[in-house]
């Protein structure tokens, strides 16, 4: 399989390739390793075999990082069905534009290769593969206090558009970003504790967007801004 990116993790060379159905078994093996190593398994919603197959059969895109022939990380984008749970609606995307929305799905990195910024590298590489003629928006969900995933989304310029119950009653931030970069002008800023769900939901209802997070006095803060 041809590489679409090559680099080094410290002294270790690696390459990134497009994944296909032939990789399904090693994808699932890595997901199991990553899931079992998590101190809080509720932060990761593992994908089922059917969900992986759906993506690999042309309803999205998956890339994997390899050291030699060993899969050490993967990342997925999903072209979602237009259903009642569609994230585009949570982000204010018009009904007619919902087919232009992609989801950032699962991202797994082997515990043996953490600390090299691999998740960020995979994010950049997979977004470079997106057909901007077909898609305009990226959406994703993240559990509050899943700090690595929240940092991952904010570092890509994604913004919080909603904080609500998804997936049968699980509280999630809903992130979005327009794929073609747009410069937004903000004139108001408000900082709120990540733990203060009602206040964040009120701000989001009033048109504020979550733009970054930071640690202050051992508490995670989310900064919200409102456009002019």
mmCIF file of C-alpha atoms in Angstrom:
data_model
loop_
_atom_site.group_PDB
_atom_site.id
_atom_site.type_symbol
_atom_site.label_atom_id
_atom_site.label_comp_id
_atom_site.label_asym_id
_atom_site.label_seq_id
_atom_site.Cartn_x
_atom_site.Cartn_y
_atom_site.Cartn_z
ATOM 1 C CA UNK A 1 0.000 0.000 0.000
ATOM 2 C CA UNK A 2 1.382 3.405 -0.965
ATOM 3 C CA UNK A 3 2.298 5.849 1.783
ATOM 4 C CA UNK A 4 0.610 9.252 1.882
ATOM 5 C CA UNK A 5 2.946 10.576 4.608
ATOM 6 C CA UNK A 6 6.300 9.604 6.118
ATOM 7 C CA UNK A 7 7.935 10.779 9.317
ATOM 8 C CA UNK A 8 9.724 9.794 12.521
ATOM 9 C CA UNK A 9 8.558 9.151 16.076
ATOM 10 C CA UNK A 10 11.778 10.003 17.855
ATOM 11 C CA UNK A 11 14.235 7.709 16.055
ATOM 12 C CA UNK A 12 11.530 5.374 14.743
ATOM 13 C CA UNK A 13 10.398 5.840 11.124
ATOM 14 C CA UNK A 14 6.691 5.501 10.373
ATOM 15 C CA UNK A 15 4.369 6.033 7.456
ATOM 16 C CA UNK A 16 0.665 6.754 7.006
ATOM 17 C CA UNK A 17 -1.477 4.823 4.527
ATOM 18 C CA UNK A 18 -5.098 4.711 3.452
ATOM 19 C CA UNK A 19 -6.869 1.796 5.140
ATOM 20 C CA UNK A 20 -9.160 -0.695 3.414
ATOM 21 C CA UNK A 21 -11.277 -3.747 4.294
ATOM 22 C CA UNK A 22 -8.146 -5.914 4.315
ATOM 23 C CA UNK A 23 -6.995 -4.009 7.424
ATOM 24 C CA UNK A 24 -10.206 -4.597 9.422
ATOM 25 C CA UNK A 25 -8.767 -7.255 11.752
ATOM 26 C CA UNK A 26 -5.725 -5.186 12.789
ATOM 27 C CA UNK A 27 -7.894 -2.063 13.194
ATOM 28 C CA UNK A 28 -10.137 -3.934 15.632
ATOM 29 C CA UNK A 29 -7.132 -5.391 17.467
ATOM 30 C CA UNK A 30 -5.653 -1.930 18.004
ATOM 31 C CA UNK A 31 -9.002 -0.508 19.127
ATOM 32 C CA UNK A 32 -9.225 -3.259 21.777
ATOM 33 C CA UNK A 33 -5.675 -2.542 23.018
ATOM 34 C CA UNK A 34 -6.371 1.200 23.257
ATOM 35 C CA UNK A 35 -9.744 0.703 24.957
ATOM 36 C CA UNK A 36 -8.377 -1.737 27.541
ATOM 37 C CA UNK A 37 -5.540 0.676 28.408
ATOM 38 C CA UNK A 38 -7.868 3.605 29.181
ATOM 39 C CA UNK A 39 -8.211 4.532 32.869
ATOM 40 C CA UNK A 40 -11.710 5.877 32.085
ATOM 41 C CA UNK A 41 -13.256 3.772 29.334
ATOM 42 C CA UNK A 42 -16.336 6.001 29.155
ATOM 43 C CA UNK A 43 -14.320 8.603 27.183
ATOM 44 C CA UNK A 44 -14.149 6.321 24.133
ATOM 45 C CA UNK A 45 -17.126 5.034 22.176
ATOM 46 C CA UNK A 46 -15.636 2.011 20.360
ATOM 47 C CA UNK A 47 -16.858 1.330 16.842
ATOM 48 C CA UNK A 48 -18.501 -1.985 16.044
ATOM 49 C CA UNK A 49 -17.346 -4.201 13.186
ATOM 50 C CA UNK A 50 -20.394 -3.056 11.205
ATOM 51 C CA UNK A 51 -19.480 0.615 11.729
ATOM 52 C CA UNK A 52 -15.899 0.030 10.575
ATOM 53 C CA UNK A 53 -17.173 -1.877 7.539
ATOM 54 C CA UNK A 54 -19.589 0.952 6.704
ATOM 55 C CA UNK A 55 -16.711 3.468 6.595
ATOM 56 C CA UNK A 56 -14.332 1.137 4.744
ATOM 57 C CA UNK A 57 -16.959 0.398 2.099
ATOM 58 C CA UNK A 58 -16.762 3.965 0.834
ATOM 59 C CA UNK A 59 -18.822 5.912 3.375
ATOM 60 C CA UNK A 60 -15.897 7.871 4.703
ATOM 61 C CA UNK A 61 -12.152 7.537 4.998
ATOM 62 C CA UNK A 62 -9.686 5.787 7.299
ATOM 63 C CA UNK A 63 -5.946 6.255 7.543
ATOM 64 C CA UNK A 64 -3.429 4.313 9.593
ATOM 65 C CA UNK A 65 0.077 4.927 10.896
ATOM 66 C CA UNK A 66 2.462 1.997 10.542
ATOM 67 C CA UNK A 67 5.860 1.143 11.986
ATOM 68 C CA UNK A 68 7.014 -1.470 9.523
ATOM 69 C CA UNK A 69 3.854 -3.514 9.011
ATOM 70 C CA UNK A 70 2.504 -2.908 12.527
ATOM 71 C CA UNK A 71 -0.535 -0.611 12.764
ATOM 72 C CA UNK A 72 0.127 1.803 15.642
ATOM 73 C CA UNK A 73 -2.640 4.385 15.130
ATOM 74 C CA UNK A 74 -5.663 5.119 12.983
ATOM 75 C CA UNK A 75 -8.158 7.887 12.400
ATOM 76 C CA UNK A 76 -11.516 7.903 10.627
ATOM 77 C CA UNK A 77 -13.903 10.262 8.886
ATOM 78 C CA UNK A 78 -17.513 9.201 8.367
ATOM 79 C CA UNK A 79 -20.015 10.298 5.745
ATOM 80 C CA UNK A 80 -23.107 10.008 7.961
ATOM 81 C CA UNK A 81 -26.639 9.057 7.110
ATOM 82 C CA UNK A 82 -29.158 11.893 7.389
ATOM 83 C CA UNK A 83 -30.978 10.806 10.543
ATOM 84 C CA UNK A 84 -32.620 12.416 13.578
ATOM 85 C CA UNK A 85 -29.292 12.507 15.461
ATOM 86 C CA UNK A 86 -27.386 14.295 12.672
ATOM 87 C CA UNK A 87 -24.764 16.598 14.191
ATOM 88 C CA UNK A 88 -25.170 19.184 11.445
ATOM 89 C CA UNK A 89 -28.558 20.120 12.865
ATOM 90 C CA UNK A 90 -26.980 20.684 16.290
ATOM 91 C CA UNK A 91 -24.553 23.110 14.629
ATOM 92 C CA UNK A 92 -27.146 25.113 12.713
ATOM 93 C CA UNK A 93 -26.400 23.652 9.277
ATOM 94 C CA UNK A 94 -29.360 24.076 6.936
ATOM 95 C CA UNK A 95 -31.283 20.904 6.094
ATOM 96 C CA UNK A 96 -30.378 21.120 2.399
ATOM 97 C CA UNK A 97 -26.662 21.271 3.290
ATOM 98 C CA UNK A 98 -26.571 18.230 5.613
ATOM 99 C CA UNK A 99 -25.156 15.983 2.824
ATOM 100 C CA UNK A 100 -22.082 18.265 2.843
ATOM 101 C CA UNK A 101 -21.211 17.302 6.447
ATOM 102 C CA UNK A 102 -18.478 14.827 7.418
ATOM 103 C CA UNK A 103 -17.925 13.507 10.940
ATOM 104 C CA UNK A 104 -14.546 13.165 12.586
ATOM 105 C CA UNK A 105 -14.937 9.698 14.013
ATOM 106 C CA UNK A 106 -12.723 7.572 16.220
ATOM 107 C CA UNK A 107 -8.996 8.252 16.634
ATOM 108 C CA UNK A 108 -6.822 5.621 18.339
ATOM 109 C CA UNK A 109 -3.100 5.703 19.138
ATOM 110 C CA UNK A 110 -1.259 2.716 20.595
ATOM 111 C CA UNK A 111 -0.204 3.283 24.232
ATOM 112 C CA UNK A 112 3.361 2.481 23.100
ATOM 113 C CA UNK A 113 3.455 5.505 20.771
ATOM 114 C CA UNK A 114 1.817 8.262 22.798
ATOM 115 C CA UNK A 115 3.606 11.553 23.361
ATOM 116 C CA UNK A 116 4.749 12.084 19.763
ATOM 117 C CA UNK A 117 1.820 14.220 18.595
ATOM 118 C CA UNK A 118 0.624 11.398 16.368
ATOM 119 C CA UNK A 119 -3.061 12.239 16.822
ATOM 120 C CA UNK A 120 -2.418 15.779 15.559
ATOM 121 C CA UNK A 121 -0.385 14.484 12.601
ATOM 122 C CA UNK A 122 -3.161 12.060 11.660
ATOM 123 C CA UNK A 123 -5.723 14.881 11.888
ATOM 124 C CA UNK A 124 -3.780 17.044 9.445
ATOM 125 C CA UNK A 125 -3.118 14.184 7.026
ATOM 126 C CA UNK A 126 -6.720 12.937 6.959
ATOM 127 C CA UNK A 127 -8.126 16.452 6.502
ATOM 128 C CA UNK A 128 -5.775 16.925 3.540
ATOM 129 C CA UNK A 129 -7.514 13.917 1.949
ATOM 130 C CA UNK A 130 -11.010 15.446 2.140
ATOM 131 C CA UNK A 131 -12.668 16.307 -1.171
ATOM 132 C CA UNK A 132 -13.511 19.990 -0.633
ATOM 133 C CA UNK A 133 -15.707 19.902 -3.737
ATOM 134 C CA UNK A 134 -18.020 17.433 -1.951
ATOM 135 C CA UNK A 135 -17.902 18.500 1.697
ATOM 136 C CA UNK A 136 -18.165 21.852 3.482
ATOM 137 C CA UNK A 137 -18.383 20.987 7.185
ATOM 138 C CA UNK A 138 -16.717 18.758 9.769
ATOM 139 C CA UNK A 139 -18.552 17.798 12.971
ATOM 140 C CA UNK A 140 -17.570 15.706 15.988
ATOM 141 C CA UNK A 141 -18.673 14.901 19.526
ATOM 142 C CA UNK A 142 -16.485 14.785 22.641
ATOM 143 C CA UNK A 143 -17.298 13.960 26.241
ATOM 144 C CA UNK A 144 -16.658 16.846 28.687
ATOM 145 C CA UNK A 145 -13.327 16.371 30.503
ATOM 146 C CA UNK A 146 -11.953 14.060 27.804
ATOM 147 C CA UNK A 147 -9.017 16.464 27.772
ATOM 148 C CA UNK A 148 -6.862 14.871 25.006
ATOM 149 C CA UNK A 149 -9.804 14.742 22.575
ATOM 150 C CA UNK A 150 -10.958 18.254 23.461
ATOM 151 C CA UNK A 151 -7.437 19.590 22.877
ATOM 152 C CA UNK A 152 -7.363 17.704 19.569
ATOM 153 C CA UNK A 153 -10.550 19.389 18.339
ATOM 154 C CA UNK A 154 -9.646 22.908 19.502
ATOM 155 C CA UNK A 155 -6.146 22.588 17.980
ATOM 156 C CA UNK A 156 -7.793 22.028 14.582
ATOM 157 C CA UNK A 157 -9.799 25.235 14.893
ATOM 158 C CA UNK A 158 -13.046 23.400 15.606
ATOM 159 C CA UNK A 159 -15.577 25.179 17.828
ATOM 160 C CA UNK A 160 -18.229 24.014 20.288
ATOM 161 C CA UNK A 161 -21.705 24.660 18.882
ATOM 162 C CA UNK A 162 -23.746 22.576 21.336
ATOM 163 C CA UNK A 163 -23.565 20.721 24.652
ATOM 164 C CA UNK A 164 -26.356 18.194 24.855
ATOM 165 C CA UNK A 165 -27.371 14.594 25.395
ATOM 166 C CA UNK A 166 -26.469 12.340 22.457
ATOM 167 C CA UNK A 167 -26.224 8.578 21.855
ATOM 168 C CA UNK A 168 -29.059 7.636 24.179
ATOM 169 C CA UNK A 169 -28.446 10.116 26.979
ATOM 170 C CA UNK A 170 -24.682 10.777 27.052
ATOM 171 C CA UNK A 171 -23.595 14.402 27.556
ATOM 172 C CA UNK A 172 -21.403 15.535 24.667
ATOM 173 C CA UNK A 173 -19.882 18.681 23.227
ATOM 174 C CA UNK A 174 -20.749 19.001 19.535
ATOM 175 C CA UNK A 175 -17.880 20.550 17.562
ATOM 176 C CA UNK A 176 -17.966 21.936 14.050
ATOM 177 C CA UNK A 177 -15.743 23.638 11.517
ATOM 178 C CA UNK A 178 -16.144 24.870 7.978
ATOM 179 C CA UNK A 179 -13.599 22.914 5.929
ATOM 180 C CA UNK A 180 -12.579 25.893 3.827
ATOM 181 C CA UNK A 181 -11.059 28.285 6.343
ATOM 182 C CA UNK A 182 -13.137 31.314 7.210
ATOM 183 C CA UNK A 183 -12.096 34.200 9.431
ATOM 184 C CA UNK A 184 -14.697 34.877 12.110
ATOM 185 C CA UNK A 185 -14.858 38.206 13.937
ATOM 186 C CA UNK A 186 -15.743 38.048 17.621
ATOM 187 C CA UNK A 187 -16.406 41.019 19.877
ATOM 188 C CA UNK A 188 -17.443 39.366 23.149
ATOM 189 C CA UNK A 189 -15.715 36.786 25.336
ATOM 190 C CA UNK A 190 -16.948 34.785 28.326
ATOM 191 C CA UNK A 191 -15.055 32.207 30.374
ATOM 192 C CA UNK A 192 -16.947 29.446 32.168
ATOM 193 C CA UNK A 193 -16.070 26.313 34.132
ATOM 194 C CA UNK A 194 -16.243 23.144 32.058
ATOM 195 C CA UNK A 195 -18.200 21.635 34.944
ATOM 196 C CA UNK A 196 -20.934 24.306 34.643
ATOM 197 C CA UNK A 197 -23.161 22.595 32.086
ATOM 198 C CA UNK A 198 -26.257 24.847 32.490
ATOM 199 C CA UNK A 199 -24.250 28.053 31.957
ATOM 200 C CA UNK A 200 -22.544 26.671 28.862
ATOM 201 C CA UNK A 201 -25.861 25.515 27.438
ATOM 202 C CA UNK A 202 -27.333 28.967 28.036
ATOM 203 C CA UNK A 203 -24.439 30.667 26.245
ATOM 204 C CA UNK A 204 -24.672 28.264 23.304
ATOM 205 C CA UNK A 205 -28.411 28.890 23.023
ATOM 206 C CA UNK A 206 -27.666 32.631 22.856
ATOM 207 C CA UNK A 207 -25.278 32.145 19.924
ATOM 208 C CA UNK A 208 -21.923 31.898 21.702
ATOM 209 C CA UNK A 209 -19.304 29.416 20.436
ATOM 210 C CA UNK A 210 -16.668 27.575 22.475
ATOM 211 C CA UNK A 211 -13.285 28.481 20.996
ATOM 212 C CA UNK A 212 -10.627 27.250 23.436
ATOM 213 C CA UNK A 213 -9.974 25.692 26.841
ATOM 214 C CA UNK A 214 -7.307 26.166 29.485
ATOM 215 C CA UNK A 215 -6.407 25.187 33.034
ATOM 216 C CA UNK A 216 -6.766 27.853 35.720
ATOM 217 C CA UNK A 217 -6.365 27.176 39.458
ATOM 218 C CA UNK A 218 -6.648 23.429 38.772
ATOM 219 C CA UNK A 219 -10.007 23.916 37.018
ATOM 220 C CA UNK A 220 -10.707 23.490 33.309
ATOM 221 C CA UNK A 221 -12.183 26.620 31.753
ATOM 222 C CA UNK A 222 -13.880 26.920 28.353
ATOM 223 C CA UNK A 223 -13.762 30.289 26.619
ATOM 224 C CA UNK A 224 -16.852 31.228 24.641
ATOM 225 C CA UNK A 225 -17.014 34.015 22.091
ATOM 226 C CA UNK A 226 -19.835 35.658 20.195
ATOM 227 C CA UNK A 227 -19.644 37.001 16.667
ATOM 228 C CA UNK A 228 -20.264 40.610 15.726
#
